[in-house]
Amino acid sequence: MTGTRTDTGTGTEPDTRTAPTVEELEEQQRRLVLPRFTHDDAWALGSLLVELARQRRAPVAVDIHRAGQQLFHAALPGSTPDNDAWIARKRRVVERYGAASYLVGARFRAKGTTFEDSSRLDPDVYAAHGGSFPITVEGAGVIGAVTVSGLPQVEDHRLVVEALERFLAK
């Protein structure tokens, strides 16, 4: 997709005509709060993400972590070991900042800089690219992250948001 940066690090920065704004991303985080998050919920959310990705023939890997424990992981056809590395880097941004990896990157871009240039964090360990979203539970705050890797970053982000919206609607 032209105008977006893929998880492989090639391409350009997100196309600001189609990318969500910082305000829209912050609104998503305020809205996508779960009443609870159990092991069974991780399976259901992960399975929903896999189903959505399969419908789109998306070559992604999906990961859900809670409190340092991997509760769900799937690698669909076309995904590679690099996707697992991107998942870990994006998840670490969520764990450190308590915000979606795409939102963290967007906040740096809104200041006229980049995460890589200004965060003072090792880009081999942290990636503020779209695709990792905090699992936030009412009354508990951020307890984990759900992450997708394999598509351009805005599409990774949108896939996770869509799955969370559907999961909450059940």
PDB file of C-alpha atoms in Angstrom:
ATOM      1  CA  MET A   1       0.000   0.000   0.000  1.00  0.00           C
ATOM      2  CA  THR A   2       1.483   3.322  -1.022  1.00  0.00           C
ATOM      3  CA  GLY A   3       2.005   5.933   1.646  1.00  0.00           C
ATOM      4  CA  THR A   4       2.380   3.620   4.605  1.00  0.00           C
ATOM      5  CA  ARG A   5       5.323   2.025   6.314  1.00  0.00           C
ATOM      6  CA  THR A   6       5.347  -1.735   6.533  1.00  0.00           C
ATOM      7  CA  ASP A   7       6.596  -3.821   9.399  1.00  0.00           C
ATOM      8  CA  THR A   8       9.665  -4.624   7.375  1.00  0.00           C
ATOM      9  CA  GLY A   9      10.781  -1.031   7.791  1.00  0.00           C
ATOM     10  CA  THR A  10      10.551  -0.206   4.096  1.00  0.00           C
ATOM     11  CA  GLY A  11       8.462   2.519   2.524  1.00  0.00           C
ATOM     12  CA  THR A  12       7.584   5.924   3.866  1.00  0.00           C
ATOM     13  CA  GLU A  13       6.001   7.388   6.940  1.00  0.00           C
ATOM     14  CA  PRO A  14       2.210   6.986   7.248  1.00  0.00           C
ATOM     15  CA  ASP A  15       0.130   8.898   4.741  1.00  0.00           C
ATOM     16  CA  THR A  16      -1.396  11.682   6.839  1.00  0.00           C
ATOM     17  CA  ARG A  17      -4.448  11.782   4.553  1.00  0.00           C
ATOM     18  CA  THR A  18      -5.484   8.280   5.646  1.00  0.00           C
ATOM     19  CA  ALA A  19      -3.766   7.881   9.004  1.00  0.00           C
ATOM     20  CA  PRO A  20      -5.801   8.487  12.157  1.00  0.00           C
ATOM     21  CA  THR A  21      -4.976  11.628  14.113  1.00  0.00           C
ATOM     22  CA  VAL A  22      -3.553  11.643  17.616  1.00  0.00           C
ATOM     23  CA  GLU A  23      -7.006  12.667  18.878  1.00  0.00           C
ATOM     24  CA  GLU A  24      -8.697   9.762  17.066  1.00  0.00           C
ATOM     25  CA  LEU A  25      -6.130   7.316  18.430  1.00  0.00           C
ATOM     26  CA  GLU A  26      -6.580   8.632  21.974  1.00  0.00           C
ATOM     27  CA  GLU A  27     -10.358   8.300  21.600  1.00  0.00           C
ATOM     28  CA  GLN A  28      -9.934   4.656  20.545  1.00  0.00           C
ATOM     29  CA  GLN A  29      -7.963   3.981  23.709  1.00  0.00           C
ATOM     30  CA  ARG A  30     -10.554   5.649  25.923  1.00  0.00           C
ATOM     31  CA  ARG A  31     -13.329   3.648  24.263  1.00  0.00           C
ATOM     32  CA  LEU A  32     -11.713   0.204  24.009  1.00  0.00           C
ATOM     33  CA  VAL A  33     -11.650  -0.727  27.689  1.00  0.00           C
ATOM     34  CA  LEU A  34     -12.631  -4.234  28.748  1.00  0.00           C
ATOM     35  CA  PRO A  35     -14.640  -5.217  31.839  1.00  0.00           C
ATOM     36  CA  ARG A  36     -12.198  -8.116  32.459  1.00  0.00           C
ATOM     37  CA  PHE A  37      -9.576 -10.127  30.567  1.00  0.00           C
ATOM     38  CA  THR A  38      -9.158 -13.831  31.268  1.00  0.00           C
ATOM     39  CA  HIS A  39      -7.227 -16.609  29.546  1.00  0.00           C
ATOM     40  CA  ASP A  40     -10.469 -17.549  27.781  1.00  0.00           C
ATOM     41  CA  ASP A  41     -10.888 -13.925  26.652  1.00  0.00           C
ATOM     42  CA  ALA A  42      -7.366 -14.011  25.197  1.00  0.00           C
ATOM     43  CA  TRP A  43      -8.263 -17.139  23.228  1.00  0.00           C
ATOM     44  CA  ALA A  44     -11.515 -15.571  21.981  1.00  0.00           C
ATOM     45  CA  LEU A  45      -9.872 -12.276  20.972  1.00  0.00           C
ATOM     46  CA  GLY A  46      -6.913 -14.026  19.346  1.00  0.00           C
ATOM     47  CA  SER A  47      -9.218 -16.394  17.469  1.00  0.00           C
ATOM     48  CA  LEU A  48     -11.292 -13.433  16.275  1.00  0.00           C
ATOM     49  CA  LEU A  49      -8.149 -11.710  14.992  1.00  0.00           C
ATOM     50  CA  VAL A  50      -7.093 -14.886  13.168  1.00  0.00           C
ATOM     51  CA  GLU A  51     -10.559 -15.198  11.627  1.00  0.00           C
ATOM     52  CA  LEU A  52     -10.497 -11.573  10.413  1.00  0.00           C
ATOM     53  CA  ALA A  53      -6.977 -11.987   9.029  1.00  0.00           C
ATOM     54  CA  ARG A  54      -7.881 -15.224   7.231  1.00  0.00           C
ATOM     55  CA  GLN A  55     -10.919 -13.559   5.625  1.00  0.00           C
ATOM     56  CA  ARG A  56      -8.538 -10.927   4.225  1.00  0.00           C
ATOM     57  CA  ARG A  57      -5.767 -13.399   3.414  1.00  0.00           C
ATOM     58  CA  ALA A  58      -3.525 -11.215   5.541  1.00  0.00           C
ATOM     59  CA  PRO A  59      -0.030 -12.657   6.079  1.00  0.00           C
ATOM     60  CA  VAL A  60       0.156 -11.728   9.750  1.00  0.00           C
ATOM     61  CA  ALA A  61       1.262 -13.021  13.107  1.00  0.00           C
ATOM     62  CA  VAL A  62      -0.998 -12.368  16.100  1.00  0.00           C
ATOM     63  CA  ASP A  63       0.102 -12.199  19.730  1.00  0.00           C
ATOM     64  CA  ILE A  64      -1.573 -11.500  23.067  1.00  0.00           C
ATOM     65  CA  HIS A  65       0.421 -10.944  26.254  1.00  0.00           C
ATOM     66  CA  ARG A  66      -0.854 -10.266  29.768  1.00  0.00           C
ATOM     67  CA  ALA A  67       1.409  -9.447  32.698  1.00  0.00           C
ATOM     68  CA  GLY A  68       4.486 -10.818  30.953  1.00  0.00           C
ATOM     69  CA  GLN A  69       2.848 -14.080  29.863  1.00  0.00           C
ATOM     70  CA  GLN A  70       2.055 -14.981  26.267  1.00  0.00           C
ATOM     71  CA  LEU A  71      -1.572 -16.117  26.241  1.00  0.00           C
ATOM     72  CA  PHE A  72      -2.060 -16.423  22.471  1.00  0.00           C
ATOM     73  CA  HIS A  73       0.102 -16.611  19.363  1.00  0.00           C
ATOM     74  CA  ALA A  74      -0.645 -17.536  15.764  1.00  0.00           C
ATOM     75  CA  ALA A  75       1.375 -17.184  12.591  1.00  0.00           C
ATOM     76  CA  LEU A  76      -0.684 -17.241   9.403  1.00  0.00           C
ATOM     77  CA  PRO A  77       0.554 -18.259   5.959  1.00  0.00           C
ATOM     78  CA  GLY A  78       2.881 -15.625   4.546  1.00  0.00           C
ATOM     79  CA  SER A  79       4.079 -14.388   7.924  1.00  0.00           C
ATOM     80  CA  THR A  80       7.759 -14.747   8.778  1.00  0.00           C
ATOM     81  CA  PRO A  81       9.986 -14.884  11.871  1.00  0.00           C
ATOM     82  CA  ASP A  82      10.547 -11.138  11.359  1.00  0.00           C
ATOM     83  CA  ASN A  83       6.903 -10.586  12.303  1.00  0.00           C
ATOM     84  CA  ASP A  84       7.588 -12.111  15.713  1.00  0.00           C
ATOM     85  CA  ALA A  85      10.492  -9.702  16.194  1.00  0.00           C
ATOM     86  CA  TRP A  86       8.261  -6.755  15.228  1.00  0.00           C
ATOM     87  CA  ILE A  87       5.579  -7.989  17.637  1.00  0.00           C
ATOM     88  CA  ALA A  88       8.056  -7.988  20.518  1.00  0.00           C
ATOM     89  CA  ARG A  89       9.339  -4.493  19.673  1.00  0.00           C
ATOM     90  CA  LYS A  90       5.844  -2.996  19.286  1.00  0.00           C
ATOM     91  CA  ARG A  91       4.583  -4.741  22.453  1.00  0.00           C
ATOM     92  CA  ARG A  92       7.469  -3.257  24.448  1.00  0.00           C
ATOM     93  CA  VAL A  93       6.324   0.237  23.409  1.00  0.00           C
ATOM     94  CA  VAL A  94       2.824  -0.509  24.753  1.00  0.00           C
ATOM     95  CA  GLU A  95       4.279  -1.895  27.976  1.00  0.00           C
ATOM     96  CA  ARG A  96       6.553   1.123  28.461  1.00  0.00           C
ATOM     97  CA  TYR A  97       4.135   3.903  27.488  1.00  0.00           C
ATOM     98  CA  GLY A  98       0.766   2.326  28.327  1.00  0.00           C
ATOM     99  CA  ALA A  99      -0.472   3.427  24.903  1.00  0.00           C
ATOM    100  CA  ALA A 100      -0.941   1.934  21.456  1.00  0.00           C
ATOM    101  CA  SER A 101       2.325   1.656  19.552  1.00  0.00           C
ATOM    102  CA  TYR A 102       0.815   3.636  16.661  1.00  0.00           C
ATOM    103  CA  LEU A 103      -0.326   6.396  19.043  1.00  0.00           C
ATOM    104  CA  VAL A 104       3.155   6.676  20.549  1.00  0.00           C
ATOM    105  CA  GLY A 105       4.682   7.082  17.090  1.00  0.00           C
ATOM    106  CA  ALA A 106       1.973   9.574  16.081  1.00  0.00           C
ATOM    107  CA  ARG A 107       2.661  11.704  19.155  1.00  0.00           C
ATOM    108  CA  PHE A 108       6.338  11.966  18.191  1.00  0.00           C
ATOM    109  CA  ARG A 109       5.427  12.804  14.571  1.00  0.00           C
ATOM    110  CA  ALA A 110       2.990  15.481  15.804  1.00  0.00           C
ATOM    111  CA  LYS A 111       5.953  17.123  17.560  1.00  0.00           C
ATOM    112  CA  GLY A 112       7.885  17.184  14.289  1.00  0.00           C
ATOM    113  CA  THR A 113      10.224  14.348  15.141  1.00  0.00           C
ATOM    114  CA  THR A 114      10.265  10.554  15.182  1.00  0.00           C
ATOM    115  CA  PHE A 115      10.268   7.963  17.905  1.00  0.00           C
ATOM    116  CA  GLU A 116      13.584   6.645  16.624  1.00  0.00           C
ATOM    117  CA  ASP A 117      15.211  10.104  16.749  1.00  0.00           C
ATOM    118  CA  SER A 118      13.778  11.361  20.040  1.00  0.00           C
ATOM    119  CA  SER A 119      12.779   8.517  22.380  1.00  0.00           C
ATOM    120  CA  ARG A 120      16.339   7.637  23.391  1.00  0.00           C
ATOM    121  CA  LEU A 121      15.312   3.976  23.219  1.00  0.00           C
ATOM    122  CA  ASP A 122      17.069   1.275  21.222  1.00  0.00           C
ATOM    123  CA  PRO A 123      15.152   0.785  17.926  1.00  0.00           C
ATOM    124  CA  ASP A 124      16.241  -2.858  17.959  1.00  0.00           C
ATOM    125  CA  VAL A 125      14.211  -3.269  21.164  1.00  0.00           C
ATOM    126  CA  TYR A 126      11.326  -0.785  20.699  1.00  0.00           C
ATOM    127  CA  ALA A 127       9.233   0.071  17.623  1.00  0.00           C
ATOM    128  CA  ALA A 128       6.509   2.730  17.712  1.00  0.00           C
ATOM    129  CA  HIS A 129       4.847   1.308  14.604  1.00  0.00           C
ATOM    130  CA  GLY A 130       1.174   0.464  14.374  1.00  0.00           C
ATOM    131  CA  GLY A 131      -0.138  -2.901  15.447  1.00  0.00           C
ATOM    132  CA  SER A 132       0.119  -3.214  19.213  1.00  0.00           C
ATOM    133  CA  PHE A 133      -2.758  -2.011  21.374  1.00  0.00           C
ATOM    134  CA  PRO A 134      -3.017  -1.995  25.157  1.00  0.00           C
ATOM    135  CA  ILE A 135      -5.392  -4.395  26.836  1.00  0.00           C
ATOM    136  CA  THR A 136      -7.012  -2.065  29.331  1.00  0.00           C
ATOM    137  CA  VAL A 137      -9.357  -3.383  32.019  1.00  0.00           C
ATOM    138  CA  GLU A 138     -11.816  -1.207  33.932  1.00  0.00           C
ATOM    139  CA  GLY A 139     -10.452  -0.435  37.378  1.00  0.00           C
ATOM    140  CA  ALA A 140      -7.080  -2.067  36.652  1.00  0.00           C
ATOM    141  CA  GLY A 141      -5.597  -0.081  33.755  1.00  0.00           C
ATOM    142  CA  VAL A 142      -3.269  -1.527  31.134  1.00  0.00           C
ATOM    143  CA  ILE A 143      -2.604  -5.202  31.864  1.00  0.00           C
ATOM    144  CA  GLY A 144      -1.222  -6.407  28.544  1.00  0.00           C
ATOM    145  CA  ALA A 145      -1.111  -5.970  24.788  1.00  0.00           C
ATOM    146  CA  VAL A 146      -2.662  -7.433  21.670  1.00  0.00           C
ATOM    147  CA  THR A 147      -0.372  -7.200  18.655  1.00  0.00           C
ATOM    148  CA  VAL A 148      -0.506  -7.866  14.921  1.00  0.00           C
ATOM    149  CA  SER A 149       2.419  -7.732  12.499  1.00  0.00           C
ATOM    150  CA  GLY A 150       2.639  -8.260   8.760  1.00  0.00           C
ATOM    151  CA  LEU A 151       0.694  -5.451   7.105  1.00  0.00           C
ATOM    152  CA  PRO A 152       1.508  -1.764   6.651  1.00  0.00           C
ATOM    153  CA  GLN A 153       1.460  -0.249  10.143  1.00  0.00           C
ATOM    154  CA  VAL A 154      -1.846   1.618   9.820  1.00  0.00           C
ATOM    155  CA  GLU A 155      -3.496  -1.618   8.632  1.00  0.00           C
ATOM    156  CA  ASP A 156      -2.001  -3.623  11.511  1.00  0.00           C
ATOM    157  CA  HIS A 157      -3.440  -0.997  13.875  1.00  0.00           C
ATOM    158  CA  ARG A 158      -6.859  -0.995  12.229  1.00  0.00           C
ATOM    159  CA  LEU A 159      -7.100  -4.786  12.330  1.00  0.00           C
ATOM    160  CA  VAL A 160      -6.472  -4.833  16.081  1.00  0.00           C
ATOM    161  CA  VAL A 161      -8.956  -2.001  16.694  1.00  0.00           C
ATOM    162  CA  GLU A 162     -11.630  -3.737  14.617  1.00  0.00           C
ATOM    163  CA  ALA A 163     -11.150  -6.962  16.549  1.00  0.00           C
ATOM    164  CA  LEU A 164     -11.356  -5.170  19.910  1.00  0.00           C
ATOM    165  CA  GLU A 165     -14.513  -3.357  18.806  1.00  0.00           C
ATOM    166  CA  ARG A 166     -16.135  -6.639  17.773  1.00  0.00           C
ATOM    167  CA  PHE A 167     -14.948  -8.377  20.921  1.00  0.00           C
ATOM    168  CA  LEU A 168     -16.467  -5.665  23.118  1.00  0.00           C
ATOM    169  CA  ALA A 169     -19.738  -5.798  21.175  1.00  0.00           C
ATOM    170  CA  LYS A 170     -20.271  -9.481  22.097  1.00  0.00           C
TER     171      LYS A 170
END
